[in-house]
Amino acid sequence: MARTDRLLRLLQAMRVLAAPVTAARLAEETGVSLRSLYRDIDSLRAAGARIEGERGYGYRLLEDDALPPQTLTRLEVEALAIGMAEVRSMGDPALAEAAAAILAKVAATLSGEREQHLLHVISKVYRPDARYPPSEALDVIRRACWREDALAIRYEDEHGALTARTILPLAIVYSERRLIVLAWCRLREAFRMFRIDRIREVSPDGASFRPRRVALLRTYLAQLGA
């Protein structure tokens, strides 16, 4: 891991983990030795980050110059916390982790009063069960959308019949009850919505459709408008 990436990862660990965080815990989180960890903390301090603590006690990030100060109203803080809580309740582990990281980063840039509002919002999201069932295909589909890579899938229709398809994944759609991938289907030569819970197998096809994704999305939206 490049040193810059390691320092950013160390900053994020200090934002997220309950303070004070021991050097051993930070070293484990960033994958370095204790000696390297102490050097990285010294580097962050030299760059302007205010880090309280010392060896044998633990560390606390007081001011984070890596992020600019945020001026959010109390209602904006409330909306942010509710939105991230909803994301965490979806049942998508990758997005849940990202939502927690966003809150930690924003909290690090708020004033003391607004930070307390973020930590103690008056509105709560309660969802006893995840909205969407877990899916091993989701990460593969997400990466393919980002990279504009074609996917080979085996898809089960509502009658239980399996078909082999090659699709160009454009977007993941979070409907009220289901996860869907919007894609261009090469078998049908048309836009199709595939329920992710009905995708039985998925793998990269090895072909790229870059840079067609934006153009395909525009065509799809134009068809919807028509």
PDB file of C-alpha atoms in Angstrom:
ATOM      1  CA  MET A   1       0.000   0.000   0.000  1.00  0.00           C
ATOM      2  CA  ALA A   2       1.324   3.439  -0.948  1.00  0.00           C
ATOM      3  CA  ARG A   3       2.290   5.617   2.014  1.00  0.00           C
ATOM      4  CA  THR A   4      -0.268   8.323   1.134  1.00  0.00           C
ATOM      5  CA  ASP A   5      -3.052   5.729   1.024  1.00  0.00           C
ATOM      6  CA  ARG A   6      -1.840   4.328   4.350  1.00  0.00           C
ATOM      7  CA  LEU A   7      -1.961   7.763   6.002  1.00  0.00           C
ATOM      8  CA  LEU A   8      -5.490   8.361   4.691  1.00  0.00           C
ATOM      9  CA  ARG A   9      -6.519   4.959   6.011  1.00  0.00           C
ATOM     10  CA  LEU A  10      -5.003   5.821   9.395  1.00  0.00           C
ATOM     11  CA  LEU A  11      -6.955   9.092   9.503  1.00  0.00           C
ATOM     12  CA  GLN A  12     -10.177   7.261   8.685  1.00  0.00           C
ATOM     13  CA  ALA A  13      -9.506   4.654  11.394  1.00  0.00           C
ATOM     14  CA  MET A  14      -9.040   7.435  13.951  1.00  0.00           C
ATOM     15  CA  ARG A  15     -12.304   9.045  12.817  1.00  0.00           C
ATOM     16  CA  VAL A  16     -14.321   5.827  13.080  1.00  0.00           C
ATOM     17  CA  LEU A  17     -12.893   3.896  16.049  1.00  0.00           C
ATOM     18  CA  ALA A  18     -13.902   4.840  19.589  1.00  0.00           C
ATOM     19  CA  ALA A  19     -11.232   7.041  21.156  1.00  0.00           C
ATOM     20  CA  PRO A  20      -8.727   6.696  22.622  1.00  0.00           C
ATOM     21  CA  VAL A  21      -7.509   4.104  20.112  1.00  0.00           C
ATOM     22  CA  THR A  22      -4.451   2.079  21.042  1.00  0.00           C
ATOM     23  CA  ALA A  23      -1.449   2.008  18.750  1.00  0.00           C
ATOM     24  CA  ALA A  24      -1.816  -1.778  18.436  1.00  0.00           C
ATOM     25  CA  ARG A  25      -5.409  -1.388  17.196  1.00  0.00           C
ATOM     26  CA  LEU A  26      -4.412   1.283  14.695  1.00  0.00           C
ATOM     27  CA  ALA A  27      -1.477  -0.809  13.470  1.00  0.00           C
ATOM     28  CA  GLU A  28      -3.841  -3.747  12.952  1.00  0.00           C
ATOM     29  CA  GLU A  29      -6.335  -1.555  11.092  1.00  0.00           C
ATOM     30  CA  THR A  30      -3.706  -0.141   8.722  1.00  0.00           C
ATOM     31  CA  GLY A  31      -1.642  -3.317   8.355  1.00  0.00           C
ATOM     32  CA  VAL A  32       1.689  -1.917   9.537  1.00  0.00           C
ATOM     33  CA  SER A  33       4.125  -2.527  12.369  1.00  0.00           C
ATOM     34  CA  LEU A  34       4.001  -0.468  15.559  1.00  0.00           C
ATOM     35  CA  ARG A  35       7.220   1.293  14.561  1.00  0.00           C
ATOM     36  CA  SER A  36       5.680   2.334  11.225  1.00  0.00           C
ATOM     37  CA  LEU A  37       2.484   3.360  12.988  1.00  0.00           C
ATOM     38  CA  TYR A  38       4.355   5.746  15.298  1.00  0.00           C
ATOM     39  CA  ARG A  39       6.137   7.274  12.293  1.00  0.00           C
ATOM     40  CA  ASP A  40       2.803   7.711  10.472  1.00  0.00           C
ATOM     41  CA  ILE A  41       1.274   9.499  13.465  1.00  0.00           C
ATOM     42  CA  ASP A  42       4.286  11.827  13.593  1.00  0.00           C
ATOM     43  CA  SER A  43       3.814  12.509   9.866  1.00  0.00           C
ATOM     44  CA  LEU A  44       0.142  13.370  10.324  1.00  0.00           C
ATOM     45  CA  ARG A  45       0.977  15.706  13.187  1.00  0.00           C
ATOM     46  CA  ALA A  46       3.647  17.392  11.085  1.00  0.00           C
ATOM     47  CA  ALA A  47       1.051  17.860   8.328  1.00  0.00           C
ATOM     48  CA  GLY A  48      -1.282  19.694  10.719  1.00  0.00           C
ATOM     49  CA  ALA A  49      -3.584  17.051  12.185  1.00  0.00           C
ATOM     50  CA  ARG A  50      -4.143  17.565  15.916  1.00  0.00           C
ATOM     51  CA  ILE A  51      -3.740  14.133  17.488  1.00  0.00           C
ATOM     52  CA  GLU A  52      -3.870  13.822  21.255  1.00  0.00           C
ATOM     53  CA  GLY A  53      -2.244  10.926  23.086  1.00  0.00           C
ATOM     54  CA  GLU A  54       0.980   9.001  23.337  1.00  0.00           C
ATOM     55  CA  ARG A  55       2.435   5.521  23.352  1.00  0.00           C
ATOM     56  CA  GLY A  56       0.900   3.269  25.991  1.00  0.00           C
ATOM     57  CA  TYR A  57      -2.219   5.444  26.328  1.00  0.00           C
ATOM     58  CA  GLY A  58      -3.968   5.675  22.981  1.00  0.00           C
ATOM     59  CA  TYR A  59      -4.739   8.352  20.424  1.00  0.00           C
ATOM     60  CA  ARG A  60      -7.602  10.730  19.696  1.00  0.00           C
ATOM     61  CA  LEU A  61      -8.057  12.848  16.565  1.00  0.00           C
ATOM     62  CA  LEU A  62      -9.009  16.365  17.693  1.00  0.00           C
ATOM     63  CA  GLU A  63      -8.796  18.327  14.441  1.00  0.00           C
ATOM     64  CA  ASP A  64      -8.620  16.890  10.960  1.00  0.00           C
ATOM     65  CA  ASP A  65      -7.095  19.240   8.370  1.00  0.00           C
ATOM     66  CA  ALA A  66      -7.640  16.653   5.636  1.00  0.00           C
ATOM     67  CA  LEU A  67     -11.313  17.663   5.445  1.00  0.00           C
ATOM     68  CA  PRO A  68     -12.667  21.219   5.156  1.00  0.00           C
ATOM     69  CA  PRO A  69     -15.049  22.488   7.860  1.00  0.00           C
ATOM     70  CA  GLN A  70     -18.723  21.869   7.093  1.00  0.00           C
ATOM     71  CA  THR A  71     -21.509  24.317   7.895  1.00  0.00           C
ATOM     72  CA  LEU A  72     -24.702  22.292   8.104  1.00  0.00           C
ATOM     73  CA  THR A  73     -27.972  23.355   9.647  1.00  0.00           C
ATOM     74  CA  ARG A  74     -29.552  21.260  12.373  1.00  0.00           C
ATOM     75  CA  LEU A  75     -32.141  19.972   9.870  1.00  0.00           C
ATOM     76  CA  GLU A  76     -29.420  19.090   7.346  1.00  0.00           C
ATOM     77  CA  VAL A  77     -27.591  17.131  10.049  1.00  0.00           C
ATOM     78  CA  GLU A  78     -30.840  15.309  10.823  1.00  0.00           C
ATOM     79  CA  ALA A  79     -31.432  14.478   7.160  1.00  0.00           C
ATOM     80  CA  LEU A  80     -27.884  13.180   6.740  1.00  0.00           C
ATOM     81  CA  ALA A  81     -28.129  10.924   9.788  1.00  0.00           C
ATOM     82  CA  ILE A  82     -31.505   9.510   8.712  1.00  0.00           C
ATOM     83  CA  GLY A  83     -30.307   8.882   5.174  1.00  0.00           C
ATOM     84  CA  MET A  84     -27.185   7.052   6.281  1.00  0.00           C
ATOM     85  CA  ALA A  85     -29.187   5.018   8.814  1.00  0.00           C
ATOM     86  CA  GLU A  86     -31.535   3.954   6.010  1.00  0.00           C
ATOM     87  CA  VAL A  87     -28.566   2.890   3.891  1.00  0.00           C
ATOM     88  CA  ARG A  88     -27.147   0.866   6.800  1.00  0.00           C
ATOM     89  CA  SER A  89     -30.477  -0.949   7.188  1.00  0.00           C
ATOM     90  CA  MET A  90     -30.678  -2.090   3.566  1.00  0.00           C
ATOM     91  CA  GLY A  91     -28.727  -5.298   4.023  1.00  0.00           C
ATOM     92  CA  ASP A  92     -25.851  -4.371   1.709  1.00  0.00           C
ATOM     93  CA  PRO A  93     -22.646  -4.733   3.815  1.00  0.00           C
ATOM     94  CA  ALA A  94     -20.485  -2.652   1.471  1.00  0.00           C
ATOM     95  CA  LEU A  95     -22.907   0.285   1.464  1.00  0.00           C
ATOM     96  CA  ALA A  96     -23.440  -0.024   5.226  1.00  0.00           C
ATOM     97  CA  GLU A  97     -19.690   0.329   5.799  1.00  0.00           C
ATOM     98  CA  ALA A  98     -19.551   3.281   3.394  1.00  0.00           C
ATOM     99  CA  ALA A  99     -22.450   5.010   5.195  1.00  0.00           C
ATOM    100  CA  ALA A 100     -20.688   4.685   8.544  1.00  0.00           C
ATOM    101  CA  ALA A 101     -17.501   6.116   7.001  1.00  0.00           C
ATOM    102  CA  ILE A 102     -19.411   9.101   5.592  1.00  0.00           C
ATOM    103  CA  LEU A 103     -20.898   9.929   8.984  1.00  0.00           C
ATOM    104  CA  ALA A 104     -17.484   9.682  10.622  1.00  0.00           C
ATOM    105  CA  LYS A 105     -15.928  11.997   8.024  1.00  0.00           C
ATOM    106  CA  VAL A 106     -18.700  14.575   8.310  1.00  0.00           C
ATOM    107  CA  ALA A 107     -18.636  14.443  12.115  1.00  0.00           C
ATOM    108  CA  ALA A 108     -14.909  15.206  12.010  1.00  0.00           C
ATOM    109  CA  THR A 109     -15.628  18.493  10.188  1.00  0.00           C
ATOM    110  CA  LEU A 110     -18.508  19.785  12.329  1.00  0.00           C
ATOM    111  CA  SER A 111     -18.434  22.172  15.240  1.00  0.00           C
ATOM    112  CA  GLY A 112     -18.853  20.688  18.697  1.00  0.00           C
ATOM    113  CA  GLU A 113     -22.564  21.560  18.864  1.00  0.00           C
ATOM    114  CA  ARG A 114     -23.393  20.197  15.409  1.00  0.00           C
ATOM    115  CA  GLU A 115     -21.342  17.072  16.053  1.00  0.00           C
ATOM    116  CA  GLN A 116     -23.509  16.394  19.105  1.00  0.00           C
ATOM    117  CA  HIS A 117     -26.621  16.894  16.966  1.00  0.00           C
ATOM    118  CA  LEU A 118     -25.299  14.305  14.530  1.00  0.00           C
ATOM    119  CA  LEU A 119     -24.577  11.808  17.288  1.00  0.00           C
ATOM    120  CA  HIS A 120     -27.928  12.368  19.021  1.00  0.00           C
ATOM    121  CA  VAL A 121     -30.439  13.013  16.227  1.00  0.00           C
ATOM    122  CA  ILE A 122     -34.076  13.110  17.309  1.00  0.00           C
ATOM    123  CA  SER A 123     -35.289  11.046  14.317  1.00  0.00           C
ATOM    124  CA  LYS A 124     -34.465   7.363  14.137  1.00  0.00           C
ATOM    125  CA  VAL A 125     -34.748   4.646  11.501  1.00  0.00           C
ATOM    126  CA  TYR A 126     -36.100   1.372  12.815  1.00  0.00           C
ATOM    127  CA  ARG A 127     -36.054  -1.648  10.538  1.00  0.00           C
ATOM    128  CA  PRO A 128     -36.005  -5.014  12.354  1.00  0.00           C
ATOM    129  CA  ASP A 129     -35.076  -6.884   9.170  1.00  0.00           C
ATOM    130  CA  ALA A 130     -32.883  -5.877   6.264  1.00  0.00           C
ATOM    131  CA  ARG A 131     -34.876  -4.509   3.347  1.00  0.00           C
ATOM    132  CA  TYR A 132     -33.055  -6.669   0.793  1.00  0.00           C
ATOM    133  CA  PRO A 133     -31.770 -10.233   1.144  1.00  0.00           C
ATOM    134  CA  PRO A 134     -27.984 -10.665   0.921  1.00  0.00           C
ATOM    135  CA  SER A 135     -26.646 -11.344  -2.567  1.00  0.00           C
ATOM    136  CA  GLU A 136     -23.227 -12.598  -3.603  1.00  0.00           C
ATOM    137  CA  ALA A 137     -23.841 -11.157  -7.079  1.00  0.00           C
ATOM    138  CA  LEU A 138     -24.195  -7.572  -5.882  1.00  0.00           C
ATOM    139  CA  ASP A 139     -20.485  -6.709  -5.530  1.00  0.00           C
ATOM    140  CA  VAL A 140     -19.721  -8.246  -8.943  1.00  0.00           C
ATOM    141  CA  ILE A 141     -22.512  -6.229 -10.561  1.00  0.00           C
ATOM    142  CA  ARG A 142     -21.470  -3.004  -8.817  1.00  0.00           C
ATOM    143  CA  ARG A 143     -17.861  -3.352  -9.969  1.00  0.00           C
ATOM    144  CA  ALA A 144     -19.012  -4.102 -13.506  1.00  0.00           C
ATOM    145  CA  CYS A 145     -21.163  -0.949 -13.554  1.00  0.00           C
ATOM    146  CA  TRP A 146     -18.203   1.156 -12.385  1.00  0.00           C
ATOM    147  CA  ARG A 147     -15.776  -0.399 -14.860  1.00  0.00           C
ATOM    148  CA  GLU A 148     -18.294  -0.714 -17.719  1.00  0.00           C
ATOM    149  CA  ASP A 149     -17.627  -4.430 -18.088  1.00  0.00           C
ATOM    150  CA  ALA A 150     -20.055  -6.853 -19.701  1.00  0.00           C
ATOM    151  CA  LEU A 151     -21.393  -9.691 -17.534  1.00  0.00           C
ATOM    152  CA  ALA A 152     -22.377 -13.257 -18.317  1.00  0.00           C
ATOM    153  CA  ILE A 153     -25.347 -14.323 -16.203  1.00  0.00           C
ATOM    154  CA  ARG A 154     -27.714 -17.242 -15.785  1.00  0.00           C
ATOM    155  CA  TYR A 155     -31.139 -15.813 -15.061  1.00  0.00           C
ATOM    156  CA  GLU A 156     -34.228 -17.551 -13.699  1.00  0.00           C
ATOM    157  CA  ASP A 157     -37.563 -16.133 -14.868  1.00  0.00           C
ATOM    158  CA  GLU A 158     -40.837 -16.147 -12.928  1.00  0.00           C
ATOM    159  CA  HIS A 159     -41.631 -19.658 -14.226  1.00  0.00           C
ATOM    160  CA  GLY A 160     -38.303 -21.106 -13.082  1.00  0.00           C
ATOM    161  CA  ALA A 161     -36.756 -21.335 -16.558  1.00  0.00           C
ATOM    162  CA  LEU A 162     -33.030 -20.559 -16.793  1.00  0.00           C
ATOM    163  CA  THR A 163     -31.498 -18.609 -19.660  1.00  0.00           C
ATOM    164  CA  ALA A 164     -27.912 -17.564 -20.362  1.00  0.00           C
ATOM    165  CA  ARG A 165     -27.529 -13.842 -21.027  1.00  0.00           C
ATOM    166  CA  THR A 166     -24.780 -11.362 -21.704  1.00  0.00           C
ATOM    167  CA  ILE A 167     -25.658  -7.966 -20.307  1.00  0.00           C
ATOM    168  CA  LEU A 168     -24.175  -4.496 -20.154  1.00  0.00           C
ATOM    169  CA  PRO A 169     -24.949  -3.414 -16.560  1.00  0.00           C
ATOM    170  CA  LEU A 170     -25.863   0.267 -16.314  1.00  0.00           C
ATOM    171  CA  ALA A 171     -27.198   0.847 -12.798  1.00  0.00           C
ATOM    172  CA  ILE A 172     -28.393  -0.862  -9.629  1.00  0.00           C
ATOM    173  CA  VAL A 173     -31.963   0.150  -8.821  1.00  0.00           C
ATOM    174  CA  TYR A 174     -33.123   0.004  -5.199  1.00  0.00           C
ATOM    175  CA  SER A 175     -36.888  -0.462  -5.499  1.00  0.00           C
ATOM    176  CA  GLU A 176     -39.198  -0.689  -2.522  1.00  0.00           C
ATOM    177  CA  ARG A 177     -38.762  -4.440  -2.095  1.00  0.00           C
ATOM    178  CA  ARG A 178     -36.206  -5.675  -4.613  1.00  0.00           C
ATOM    179  CA  LEU A 179     -32.741  -5.014  -5.955  1.00  0.00           C
ATOM    180  CA  ILE A 180     -32.726  -4.719  -9.733  1.00  0.00           C
ATOM    181  CA  VAL A 181     -29.982  -4.220 -12.286  1.00  0.00           C
ATOM    182  CA  LEU A 182     -30.837  -2.062 -15.272  1.00  0.00           C
ATOM    183  CA  ALA A 183     -28.914  -3.414 -18.261  1.00  0.00           C
ATOM    184  CA  TRP A 184     -28.733  -3.694 -22.008  1.00  0.00           C
ATOM    185  CA  CYS A 185     -29.450  -7.334 -22.862  1.00  0.00           C
ATOM    186  CA  ARG A 186     -27.538  -8.593 -25.878  1.00  0.00           C
ATOM    187  CA  LEU A 187     -29.900 -11.553 -26.258  1.00  0.00           C
ATOM    188  CA  ARG A 188     -32.983  -9.316 -26.601  1.00  0.00           C
ATOM    189  CA  GLU A 189     -31.124  -6.282 -28.001  1.00  0.00           C
ATOM    190  CA  ALA A 190     -33.080  -4.086 -25.611  1.00  0.00           C
ATOM    191  CA  PHE A 191     -33.049  -2.567 -22.148  1.00  0.00           C
ATOM    192  CA  ARG A 192     -34.110  -4.987 -19.445  1.00  0.00           C
ATOM    193  CA  MET A 193     -34.578  -4.975 -15.678  1.00  0.00           C
ATOM    194  CA  PHE A 194     -33.144  -8.086 -14.004  1.00  0.00           C
ATOM    195  CA  ARG A 195     -34.058  -8.954 -10.437  1.00  0.00           C
ATOM    196  CA  ILE A 196     -30.774  -9.612  -8.651  1.00  0.00           C
ATOM    197  CA  ASP A 197     -32.329 -12.325  -6.466  1.00  0.00           C
ATOM    198  CA  ARG A 198     -33.074 -14.297  -9.674  1.00  0.00           C
ATOM    199  CA  ILE A 199     -29.502 -14.150 -10.980  1.00  0.00           C
ATOM    200  CA  ARG A 200     -28.160 -17.633 -10.298  1.00  0.00           C
ATOM    201  CA  GLU A 201     -24.661 -17.153 -11.734  1.00  0.00           C
ATOM    202  CA  VAL A 202     -22.702 -14.041 -12.673  1.00  0.00           C
ATOM    203  CA  SER A 203     -19.175 -13.493 -13.929  1.00  0.00           C
ATOM    204  CA  PRO A 204     -17.276 -10.920 -16.011  1.00  0.00           C
ATOM    205  CA  ASP A 205     -17.609 -11.585 -19.724  1.00  0.00           C
ATOM    206  CA  GLY A 206     -14.154 -10.193 -20.442  1.00  0.00           C
ATOM    207  CA  ALA A 207     -15.466  -7.474 -22.771  1.00  0.00           C
ATOM    208  CA  SER A 208     -15.695  -3.767 -22.015  1.00  0.00           C
ATOM    209  CA  PHE A 209     -18.460  -1.463 -23.243  1.00  0.00           C
ATOM    210  CA  ARG A 210     -16.658   1.734 -22.206  1.00  0.00           C
ATOM    211  CA  PRO A 211     -17.494   4.526 -22.914  1.00  0.00           C
ATOM    212  CA  ARG A 212     -21.095   3.577 -23.812  1.00  0.00           C
ATOM    213  CA  ARG A 213     -22.647   3.543 -20.335  1.00  0.00           C
ATOM    214  CA  VAL A 214     -23.589   7.240 -20.168  1.00  0.00           C
ATOM    215  CA  ALA A 215     -24.969   7.197 -23.728  1.00  0.00           C
ATOM    216  CA  LEU A 216     -27.028   4.083 -23.012  1.00  0.00           C
ATOM    217  CA  LEU A 217     -28.443   5.642 -19.832  1.00  0.00           C
ATOM    218  CA  ARG A 218     -29.409   8.779 -21.754  1.00  0.00           C
ATOM    219  CA  THR A 219     -31.156   6.660 -24.388  1.00  0.00           C
ATOM    220  CA  TYR A 220     -33.019   4.748 -21.692  1.00  0.00           C
ATOM    221  CA  LEU A 221     -34.164   7.944 -19.960  1.00  0.00           C
ATOM    222  CA  ALA A 222     -35.249   9.399 -23.312  1.00  0.00           C
ATOM    223  CA  GLN A 223     -37.342   6.284 -23.951  1.00  0.00           C
ATOM    224  CA  LEU A 224     -38.947   6.648 -20.534  1.00  0.00           C
ATOM    225  CA  GLY A 225     -39.749  10.289 -21.264  1.00  0.00           C
ATOM    226  CA  ALA A 226     -41.328   9.349 -24.593  1.00  0.00           C
TER     227      ALA A 226
END
